[in-house]
Structure formats: C-alpha cells, structure tokens
Amino acid sequence: MRGKTSTYFKILLILERASYTQIIMRRRILLINPWIHDFAAYDLWAKPAGLLYLASTLKKNGYDVKLIDCLDPFHPGMERETRTRAPKRLPSGRGGFFKESIPKPETLKDFPRKYGRYGITPRMFENELLLAKKPDAVFVTSMMTYWYPGVFETIDILRRVIPKVPIVLGGNYATLCGDHAARHSGADIVVKGEGEKALAEVLKDLFNDELQFLPDKDDLDSYPFPAFELLSRMDHVPIMTSRGCPFNCSYCASHRLNDGFRTRDPIRVVDEIEFWNRKFGVRNFPFYDDALLVDRERHVIPMLEEILRRGLDCVFHCPNGLHLREIDAFLSRLMFRAGFKTIRFGFETANTRRQTDTGGKITSEETKAAVAHLLEAGYNGNDIGMYILCGLPNQSASEVRDSIDFIRSCGARPVIAEFSPIPGTPIWEEAVQVSPYDIEKEPLYHNNTLLPCRGKDFTYEMYRELINMARRPTH
Ligand code: B12
Ligand code: SF4
C-alpha cells in the first residue's frame, strides 16, 4: 500500500511539474533594443549584448523569447519603406545605421547640429509588433543616459499598440539615472544593475513564476552564451570575457554598472568563439570587456594561446579601450598573431597631474614603451588607436593638443573621445559645478557631442581644430 501511495504522489508531482513547465513554456517575453536619438551615431560593433544575455537565461527557463531590434541595419523591409539605400557596412561588422532626421528636443534646440533617429522607422516597428504574437511582458534595454528619448518613444508605441502588457526597463540609462527613468519613462518596472540577479524577482512579481535556472553571479562560466541567434544577421558577435574593472578612474561608470570585477575561464571563452565561428560562420568578434588585459597571465595570454592552438581564423576588435600597462613585447606579438586587428587603448591625457588624479592607470613613459612593442610586433602606427579624453572639467584645449602631439611622437594614432559626464562617478560633482548645463536634472546634457563640461576658454572652433589634427594619418 505504501508503495502504491508513493507512486501516486510521484505521478501527481510529475503532472504538476509538467503543467508548470507548460505554463512557463507558453509565456512570451518580447525584448526591445530601442532607437538612438542623437546628433550622430555610428555602429562600432554595437549589439544589445546585455539584453541577449538575459534572453539566453529566459530561454533556458522555457520562456518563448523574441527580439525587435530597432537599430537593425539589415532590416529587409527598410529600403522599400524609406526609398533609400541600406547603410554602408564594412566586412568587419561595423557601419552605418538607417537614419531619419527628427526635431531636436526643446532642451537642445540651440545646439547647431541636426538631430536624428537611428534605426528602423516607427511604422516598421509597429508592423513588427503587430506581426509578433502578443507578449506577456516586454523587456526594454537602454544604453547611453542621453539616448533616453529613443527608449521613451519605444515605450509610447508599446503602450499604444499593446496596452496593458507590463514593460520592464533595464540597462545603463536605467541604472545610472534610475529616478529619472522611474519618473518619466512610463515603464512599469525599472531595474538597476546587472539584470540576471533581478530576473527571478521580476518574474515572480509579474507572474508568480519561480525560475529553475539562474546563473551564479560569482561564476561567469555558469552564464549561458548570449542569444545572438535572435538577431536578424550575425555580422559580428561581441564577446565578454569578464565583467567590471579593478580600477576606479574618476570619469568612468564601470563600478556603478557591475557587481565587481569577475573573469571567465579563458578556455571557455575560446569555446564560445569557436561555437559562433563553426555554427554560424562568424569571423569578427569585438570584445566588450572593461579590463580584457588585466591579470594577463591567467586570462588573456591563455586565451590567445588557445585561439592559436585551435587555428581559429577569426578577427578581433577592441573598440573599448585596452590597458596599456599590460603591453610588452610578448603580449604584442601574441595579439598580432591571434588576429587582434582593431586595437584601441585608454591613454586619456599626457598631463601627468591629471594622469594621477584620475586614477593612475597609465603614465606617458609606459605608453611610449607599449607603442614601441606594438610597432615591433608588426602593427602599423595607424592601427594603434589611443583614446584621448576631450572636454574634461577644467581641461584646456592645449592639454588635448599636447596629448595628440605626444601620441603622434610615439608613433601611434590619436583618437578623440569626447567626455560624457556620468552620475555617481568620482568626477561628477566637479562636472556639475563647471558645466553651464543642468546635467543633474537633464540627462540629455550628458551628450558627449555638446562637450558639456568644457570651460569658456575652450571653444567649439578649437575642438574642431583638434579633431582635424587628430585625424591626420600617423607616419
Ligand atoms: C561596449 C561599449 C561600447 C561600444 C558599443 C556597445 C553597444 N552595445 O552599443 C562602443 C565601443 C561603440 C561604445 C561607444 C561609446 N561609449 Co560605450 N560602453 C561600452 C561598455 C564597455 C559595455 C556596454 C555593454 O554592452 N555591456 C555588456 C552588457 C552585458 O551589459 P549591459 O548592456 O549593461 O546589460 C546588463 C544590465 O544593464 C542589465 N540590462 C540591460 N538591459 C536590460 C533590460 C532589462 C529589462 C533588464 C531587467 C536588465 C537589463 O542586464 C544586463 C546583463 O547583466 C560600457 C561600460 C559598461 N561596463 O557597461 C560603455 C559605456 C556605456 N559607454 C560610454 C561612453 C561614454 C561611450 C562613448 C560616448 C565614448 C566616446 N566618448 O566616444 C561612445 C559613444 C557611442 C556612440 N555615440 O555611438 C559610457 C556611458 C556614457 C553615458 N552617459 O551613458 C559607458 C558607461 C562607459 C563609461 N565611460 O563609463 N561603447
Ligand atoms: S576607465 Fe578603464 S581602467 Fe578606468 S575604471 Fe573604467 S574601465 Fe577601468
């Protein structure tokens, strides 16, 4: 009798589990990568990696997940819709977005540049929404703090076309400007920080669902690969070998966005690269890490050696600045041989005082030595891009000019990175004090094109001159 009872309960349990899985199986989550509204935008290997990380965890839990990518440069209906040519793309996976001119927001009306919506048209977005089965919830991501108008436009349309469907907003804008997002975005739930840990709570709140799988925040190897297969085309696939950064530079938001510095097993990273390469034919891989080269002996060196050992025919790009201090003759040669093509480094300034004050991640002497190693390894000077911050609080045009001259004297290429002030960073209070704009109240003023923290003596004409100076090729 006891045996029979327990079999009965086991069957009940199995049935219960089956119906639970079916409920979750039926639940549809629609993911949205919203438009960019800005003066300029260029697709420098930009994909919604964070959102697609969440997608893979959702899929693993049995949810039916779809993506609408408002930035999709390959959308098949767009040429007909706009009667314009598709944006020019390079084989390496970067290129333009579709663009439509739109009026500037009231707060930016005096700034003498045209403004645009980058991505598919709103009509196309509505069509996509109508074609998709009605979701049970929508997850919207966000990137730059000053791109929030694109997020709001997306949410407005969602509200009109699929009213009453709960909207969850996350990503960098939601994290860095949480109060602004909660007050103005129109989303039902605003999530700050890394999304994986919030997923369980959000899905419990929305549907009383219990997730059966959640990656362990302290073990990046427990995260499933991001669901890049949801994109319309994989012209490249971003790779993250780590999250966060052990440094704390005064102008950078890394600490506010990540739960500390954690790295993946380098061999598993190569497994991921090989997976996208063999299964989907992807050859171009940008790294999104904040600190790819840090802890090099245990991390990047074994990774590069494994790439070479497996003979992967891939090309790697580092649009986010790498750490110069880690570069020596050995690592330069390894990077060159493994296929690191686009290399950018965070140099920031030649002003020694500012180098120390902002975090001390590099000195000019170390930079000179690193460039010599890279040239020796086979890189051309024009391939070695050095980011120089422009428009920091109390920074003069001559400091930027000296930095450009210094980088050129090393034989590398200066790349101007216009400063965008970010709430909660160590430099924020100084930025608020010096900026003529109300950057505390209005995130649109964080836009780097405005150079919102440059002093009165640093004119826009001077800035144009610096840009031209930096663009000249390095011999
Ligand atoms: C890779 C990167 C780029 C790439 C593009 C990436 C892209 N997808 O578009 C490139 C190199 C092109 C780039 C360029 C720039 N960038 Co950038 N970039 C980054 C970087 C390093 C990583 C972003 C990323 O994809 N992370 C990976 C994923 C896993 O994280 P995530 O998207 O945040 O997603 C997680 C959470 O946010 C959350 N989440 C995300 N979406 C959702 C949705 C929901 C519903 C939920 C619940 C959760 C959730 O869960 C995810 C997983 O944990 C960040 C710094 C950082 N560490 O975030 C800077 C950062 C975003 N960039 C910044 C800046 C300043 C710039 C530039 C202006 C630099 C310059 N001066 O030229 C340019 C501007 C670009 C332009 N105008 O076109 C600033 C932001 C400034 C701002 N005011 O917002 C950052 C924060 C760096 C910094 N300085 O601190 N960038
Ligand atoms: S600027 Fe670079 S080194 Fe400095 S904290 Fe940010 S990611 Fe780290």
CSV table of C-alpha atoms and ligand atoms in Angstrom, one decimal, residues 31-33 36 38 40-54 71 97 138-147 167-176 189-199 202 223 238 240 243-244 251-255 257-258 287-290 318-321 387 389 416-423 425 443 446-449, ligand 1:
chain,number,residue,atom,x,y,z
A,31,LEU,CA,12.8,42.0,-26.0
A,32,ILE,CA,13.3,45.5,-27.4
A,33,ASN,CA,16.6,47.2,-28.4
A,36,ILE,CA,19.1,56.0,-30.7
A,38,ASP,CA,21.3,61.7,-31.2
A,40,ALA,CA,25.5,61.3,-34.6
A,41,ALA,CA,25.7,57.6,-34.2
A,42,TYR,CA,27.9,55.0,-35.9
A,43,ASP,CA,27.7,51.3,-35.4
A,44,LEU,CA,31.1,50.5,-33.9
A,45,TRP,CA,30.3,46.8,-33.4
A,46,ALA,CA,27.3,47.6,-31.3
A,47,LYS,CA,24.9,44.9,-30.4
A,48,PRO,CA,22.5,44.6,-27.4
A,49,ALA,CA,24.7,42.1,-25.6
A,50,GLY,CA,23.2,42.7,-22.1
A,51,LEU,CA,19.7,42.1,-23.3
A,52,LEU,CA,20.7,38.9,-25.2
A,53,TYR,CA,22.5,37.6,-22.1
A,54,LEU,CA,19.1,37.9,-20.3
A,71,LEU,CA,18.7,49.5,-34.7
A,97,PHE,CA,22.5,52.8,-39.2
A,138,VAL,CA,8.2,43.4,-22.7
A,139,PHE,CA,11.8,43.9,-21.6
A,140,VAL,CA,13.4,47.1,-22.9
A,141,THR,CA,17.1,47.8,-22.7
A,142,SER,CA,18.9,51.2,-22.7
A,143,MET,CA,22.5,52.3,-23.3
A,144,MET,CA,23.8,55.9,-23.1
A,145,THR,CA,22.0,58.0,-20.5
A,146,TYR,CA,21.4,60.7,-23.1
A,147,TRP,CA,19.7,58.2,-25.5
A,167,ILE,CA,7.0,46.8,-19.5
A,168,VAL,CA,10.3,46.3,-17.7
A,169,LEU,CA,13.2,48.7,-18.4
A,170,GLY,CA,16.8,48.0,-17.6
A,171,GLY,CA,20.3,48.8,-18.9
A,172,ASN,CA,22.8,51.6,-18.4
A,173,TYR,CA,20.3,54.6,-18.5
A,174,ALA,CA,18.0,52.8,-16.1
A,175,THR,CA,21.0,52.0,-13.8
A,176,LEU,CA,22.7,55.4,-13.9
A,189,ILE,CA,9.3,48.3,-13.5
A,190,VAL,CA,12.8,49.9,-13.7
A,191,VAL,CA,15.7,47.6,-12.9
A,192,LYS,CA,19.1,48.9,-11.9
A,193,GLY,CA,22.4,47.0,-12.4
A,194,GLU,CA,23.1,43.6,-13.8
A,195,GLY,CA,19.9,42.0,-15.0
A,196,GLU,CA,20.5,38.3,-14.2
A,197,LYS,CA,20.1,38.7,-10.5
A,198,ALA,CA,16.9,40.8,-10.9
A,199,LEU,CA,15.2,38.4,-13.3
A,202,VAL,CA,10.8,40.5,-11.7
A,223,TYR,CA,26.1,32.1,-17.7
A,238,PRO,CA,30.5,40.7,-29.1
A,240,MET,CA,32.7,39.5,-22.8
A,243,ARG,CA,32.6,42.0,-16.2
A,244,GLY,CA,33.7,45.1,-14.3
A,251,TYR,CA,35.3,59.6,-15.1
A,252,CYS,CA,34.2,56.0,-15.6
A,253,ALA,CA,31.0,54.3,-14.6
A,254,SER,CA,32.3,50.7,-14.5
A,255,HIS,CA,31.8,50.4,-10.8
A,257,LEU,CA,27.3,49.2,-13.6
A,258,ASN,CA,28.9,46.0,-12.4
A,287,PHE,CA,35.5,42.5,-27.1
A,288,TYR,CA,33.2,44.5,-24.7
A,289,ASP,CA,35.3,44.0,-21.6
A,290,ASP,CA,36.3,46.9,-19.4
A,318,CYS,CA,38.8,46.2,-29.2
A,319,PRO,CA,36.7,49.3,-29.6
A,320,ASN,CA,36.6,49.7,-25.9
A,321,GLY,CA,40.0,50.9,-24.5
A,387,TYR,CA,41.8,57.4,-26.9
A,389,LEU,CA,39.6,62.4,-23.4
A,416,ILE,CA,39.5,61.9,-29.6
A,417,ALA,CA,36.9,60.6,-27.1
A,418,GLU,CA,34.6,63.4,-26.1
A,419,PHE,CA,33.8,63.3,-22.4
A,420,SER,CA,30.3,62.4,-21.2
A,421,PRO,CA,29.7,63.1,-17.5
A,422,ILE,CA,28.1,60.2,-15.7
A,423,PRO,CA,26.1,60.4,-12.5
A,425,THR,CA,31.3,58.8,-10.9
A,443,PRO,CA,20.5,63.5,-18.9
A,446,HIS,CA,25.4,64.3,-20.8
A,447,ASN,CA,25.7,64.0,-24.6
A,448,ASN,CA,29.4,64.0,-25.5
A,449,THR,CA,28.8,66.0,-28.7
B,1,B12,C1,30.9,48.1,-25.3
B,1,B12,C2,30.7,49.6,-25.0
B,1,B12,C3,30.6,50.5,-26.1
B,1,B12,C4,30.6,50.0,-27.6
B,1,B12,C5,29.1,49.9,-28.1
B,1,B12,C6,28.3,48.9,-27.3
B,1,B12,C7,26.8,48.9,-27.7
B,1,B12,N1,26.1,47.8,-27.4
B,1,B12,O1,26.3,49.8,-28.3
B,1,B12,C8,31.3,51.2,-28.2
B,1,B12,C9,32.8,51.0,-28.2
B,1,B12,C10,30.9,51.5,-29.6
B,1,B12,C11,30.9,52.3,-27.2
B,1,B12,C12,31.0,53.7,-27.6
B,1,B12,C13,30.8,54.7,-26.7
B,1,B12,N2,30.6,54.6,-25.4
B,1,B12,CO1,30.4,52.9,-24.5
B,1,B12,N3,30.5,51.4,-23.4
B,1,B12,C14,30.5,50.1,-23.7
B,1,B12,C15,30.6,49.3,-22.4
B,1,B12,C16,32.1,49.0,-22.1
B,1,B12,C17,29.9,48.0,-22.3
B,1,B12,C18,28.4,48.0,-22.6
B,1,B12,C19,27.8,46.6,-22.7
B,1,B12,O2,27.3,46.2,-23.7
B,1,B12,N4,28.0,45.9,-21.7
B,1,B12,C20,27.7,44.5,-21.6
B,1,B12,C21,26.3,44.1,-21.1
B,1,B12,C22,26.4,42.6,-20.5
B,1,B12,O3,25.9,44.9,-20.1
B,1,B12,P1,24.6,45.8,-20.2
B,1,B12,O4,24.2,46.2,-21.6
B,1,B12,O5,24.7,46.9,-19.2
B,1,B12,O6,23.4,44.8,-19.7
B,1,B12,C23,23.3,44.4,-18.3
B,1,B12,C24,22.5,45.3,-17.4
B,1,B12,O7,22.5,46.7,-17.8
B,1,B12,C25,21.1,44.7,-17.5
B,1,B12,N5,20.2,45.1,-18.5
B,1,B12,C26,20.4,45.5,-19.8
B,1,B12,N6,19.2,45.6,-20.4
B,1,B12,C27,18.2,45.2,-19.6
B,1,B12,C28,16.9,45.2,-19.8
B,1,B12,C29,16.1,44.7,-18.8
B,1,B12,C30,14.6,44.6,-19.0
B,1,B12,C31,16.6,44.3,-17.5
B,1,B12,C32,15.8,43.8,-16.4
B,1,B12,C33,18.0,44.4,-17.3
B,1,B12,C34,18.8,44.9,-18.4
B,1,B12,O8,21.3,43.3,-17.6
B,1,B12,C35,22.5,43.1,-18.5
B,1,B12,C36,23.2,41.9,-18.1
B,1,B12,O9,23.7,41.9,-16.8
B,1,B12,C37,30.1,50.3,-21.4
B,1,B12,C38,30.6,50.2,-20.0
B,1,B12,C39,29.9,49.1,-19.2
B,1,B12,N7,30.7,48.4,-18.5
B,1,B12,O10,28.7,48.9,-19.4
B,1,B12,C40,30.5,51.7,-22.0
B,1,B12,C41,29.6,52.9,-21.8
B,1,B12,C42,28.1,52.5,-21.9
B,1,B12,N8,30.0,53.8,-22.9
B,1,B12,C43,30.1,55.1,-22.6
B,1,B12,C44,30.5,56.1,-23.4
B,1,B12,C45,30.8,57.4,-22.8
B,1,B12,C46,30.7,55.8,-24.8
B,1,B12,C47,31.1,56.9,-25.8
B,1,B12,C48,30.3,58.2,-25.8
B,1,B12,C49,32.6,57.1,-25.7
B,1,B12,C50,33.1,58.3,-26.5
B,1,B12,N9,33.4,59.4,-25.9
B,1,B12,O11,33.3,58.2,-27.7
B,1,B12,C51,30.9,56.1,-27.2
B,1,B12,C52,29.5,56.6,-27.8
B,1,B12,C53,28.9,55.7,-28.8
B,1,B12,C54,28.1,56.4,-29.8
B,1,B12,N10,27.8,57.7,-29.8
B,1,B12,O12,27.7,55.8,-30.8
B,1,B12,C55,29.7,55.3,-21.1
B,1,B12,C56,28.2,55.8,-20.9
B,1,B12,C57,28.0,57.2,-21.0
B,1,B12,C58,26.6,57.6,-20.7
B,1,B12,N11,26.5,58.9,-20.4
B,1,B12,O13,25.7,56.9,-20.7
B,1,B12,C59,29.9,53.8,-20.5
B,1,B12,C60,29.1,53.5,-19.3
B,1,B12,C61,31.4,53.7,-20.2
B,1,B12,C62,31.9,54.7,-19.2
B,1,B12,N12,32.6,55.7,-19.6
B,1,B12,O14,31.7,54.6,-18.0
B,1,B12,N13,30.6,51.8,-26.0
